[in-house]
Amino acid sequence: MGQDFGGRIGRDWRDSEPWWPPEPAPPAGAPNVVLVVLDDVGYAQLGSYGSDIETPVLDSLAANGVRLSNFHTTSLCSPTRACLLTGRNHHRSGMGRVADLAVGYPGYWGKPPRENGYLSEILRGAGYATYAIGKWHLSPEDETNMAASRATWPLARGFDRWYGFHGGETHQFAPALYQDNHSLRSPESMRDDYHLTDDLADRAIEFLSDLRAVDADKPFFLYFATGACHSPHQPPPRWREHYRGRFDLGWDAWREQIFERQLAAGLLPSSTALSERPGWVPAWDSLDEGDKKVAARFMECFAGFLSHTDEQIGRVLDFLRELGDRDNTIVVVVSDNGASAEGGATGSINDVRMLNLDPASNDEMHERIDEIGGPLTHNNYPWGWTMAGNTPFRRWKREVHEGGIADPCIISWPGSAFDTGGIRLQFTHAVDVLPTLAELAGLELPAEIEGIDQSAIDGVSFAYLLGKDGASAPERHETQYAEMFGSRAIYHKGWKAVTFHPVGPLYDDQDPNAPFDEDVWELYHVREDLSETADLAAQHPDLLTELVELWWHEARRNQVLPLDNRVLWALVHPKPDHRRPRELFRYFPGGAQVPESVAVNVRNRSHALIVDVAVTDRGACDGVLLALGSALGGWSLHILDGKIRYVHNLYGKERHTIESPDSLAPGEHRIEFVFTKDDGLGGVGVLRCDGREVARDTIPRFTPSGFNGVGVGVTCGYEWGPAVGTGYAAPFPFTGTIRRASVETRGPVVRDPLAELEAILAEQ
């Protein structure tokens, strides 16, 4: 049984003594723990870090807790989450980049090993209830479907319950949700008043209610990871309107105001200077009036998204007060990386269009300005707001200058002796959160978890900073490397060496294919120059050399090598698919949605959708037969008003519809849609019923590289939503009977769709 029996076993019960193995028991008075992980929220975007975006709940936590003003992450979401939950550096957990971009090296497999135990495993082993709510993003993309192993899912890594989503992002009005170990259908409540962050707060309250209904004293760990403020920036309607006109001053003036507030609050060393606006970010005053309106609208939606999230976090904290648990609950709030520049120079109304090399023009964004923030756009603001959101720092998410890795961190515990309202300037890092929480809870870190010897923790507890004398305490986390997509940095005792390596020709004149040895290292005394404005490399060449050598030492120790900046390459060259190659894929009515990454690949290749149906009454059997995606991109084969209809939605930009002229007669039918690819970007689509052609048309541009970016794949008998086509509303379930549904691939896979797309566009 794995444990010695502590009683006595005789011939029968008369001469035997029963015994039960002891249940894990936390220390007396052990605090509850709530770890709130915000997404893509920059250093300067919370009110308590200088912003005028309304975040009263988080600001109250800061006023009654401690702010770490020199807290660092990895510059990307999955890696930072791995650091937070394991206390180990991200490459040591196989998370050198996001889980979706795993490559075949130990530091990049996308699967944290068992010897790197999660905080949830530690706390559950100590007698805590453990709940995960929201974004996970710690499972490789090919393991986020119903046929996959659940070995990397939350319940396999120490959580008792989970409600949330896989991947980096999801639609806020129609999310692709999971509960525990299974996929969920879109909630029936997913109507005009549904919003994911509301739903996540509801579920957190539900889980805690269920606990306290049974056990009034058991401590809990709530991991609350919002989708906010990752794109799409989709707040509820009332919050979309709340900030109208508030950002018309532009990013340059807004940034200067934030910086003044940061200095006045003591968040930065007094010697800190505001970094210059980089040349690739246009001055606000250089924009024409139409572009200013669109840019301001993007930021209004982001701000509303963040304020709404703050409101929902407040609901959870209010419930803790109602339970009587708030005073003995440690709340830690962090963001996973700096503000995101993935919206590009002018902003984006659908991020997947970048992947398809077809970003929206300024004119299109002007025409669709009223849609921004709503269910029909996957909006992300222009990088002028990114720069401002990271004030006073340089660069942003995915890069290892401070704009990518310096983030807010607030820790509050009303029942403690924390220095309320305190600000700490000492260096801290995401790996420090786990040992800090363990120390505050009075727990020893286990040498093994479920029989597996545990590796050494990289983090250093910052509990010593939180008391009244913490501001003057000597810094304990003295050395920390950073690396993301080939950009590198090393912090050591107040100094930082850093070098930038581009991932593509986006905004810098550097060559992404240049050898890494040609990268130029910079040197900053960040204890005084936190914003990295005075490069001291020429004045201290020997120190720079020492720090670069220290980086290489840390890189070898932490599985960072080999350096690799190929983002697009990883997208089109995923890890090997060990499934048997096939040309026929069957799908089943009402089943779970099949993520695009493991569904049949029909992207700009010849294929056929074949569905056998039974129709009872003429014109009465409507609904979806097969579909992929949503209003943000995809395709749908359905019957509408009795007529067979196929819609190809080109990433929300335009739709091509092919429809039969006549309604289906009652009886059994075989319905087919056949797409034959041409030599360019599109091809011809043909609808057939019982072998007879009923409609055809040219689809000039069939989606080449990705249908949508919000985690919605193939569905049979219904759509996920919002609807791929027009004239109906998802889920639009089929009211007849689907006998059999399949997809046949009839042409070669486009092995490198981006290369082919670039070649065709060059010819045109």
PDB file of C-alpha atoms in Angstrom, residues 17 31 220 311 354 383 397 463 680 697 707:
ATOM      1  CA  GLU A  17      -6.863  -2.527  16.127  1.00  0.00           C
ATOM      2  CA  PRO A  31      -3.558  31.314   5.005  1.00  0.00           C
ATOM      3  CA  PHE A 220      -7.586  26.915  -0.406  1.00  0.00           C
ATOM      4  CA  GLU A 311     -14.485  44.770 -11.249  1.00  0.00           C
ATOM      5  CA  MET A 354      -1.091  38.806 -39.705  1.00  0.00           C
ATOM      6  CA  TRP A 383       2.139  49.684 -30.618  1.00  0.00           C
ATOM      7  CA  LYS A 397       6.343  41.675 -24.832  1.00  0.00           C
ATOM      8  CA  ALA A 463       8.910  37.526   2.193  1.00  0.00           C
ATOM      9  CA  GLY A 680      -2.984  30.844 -56.970  1.00  0.00           C
ATOM     10  CA  ASP A 697     -18.561  29.608 -57.690  1.00  0.00           C
ATOM     11  CA  PHE A 707      -8.690  30.273 -39.933  1.00  0.00           C
TER      12      PHE A 707
END
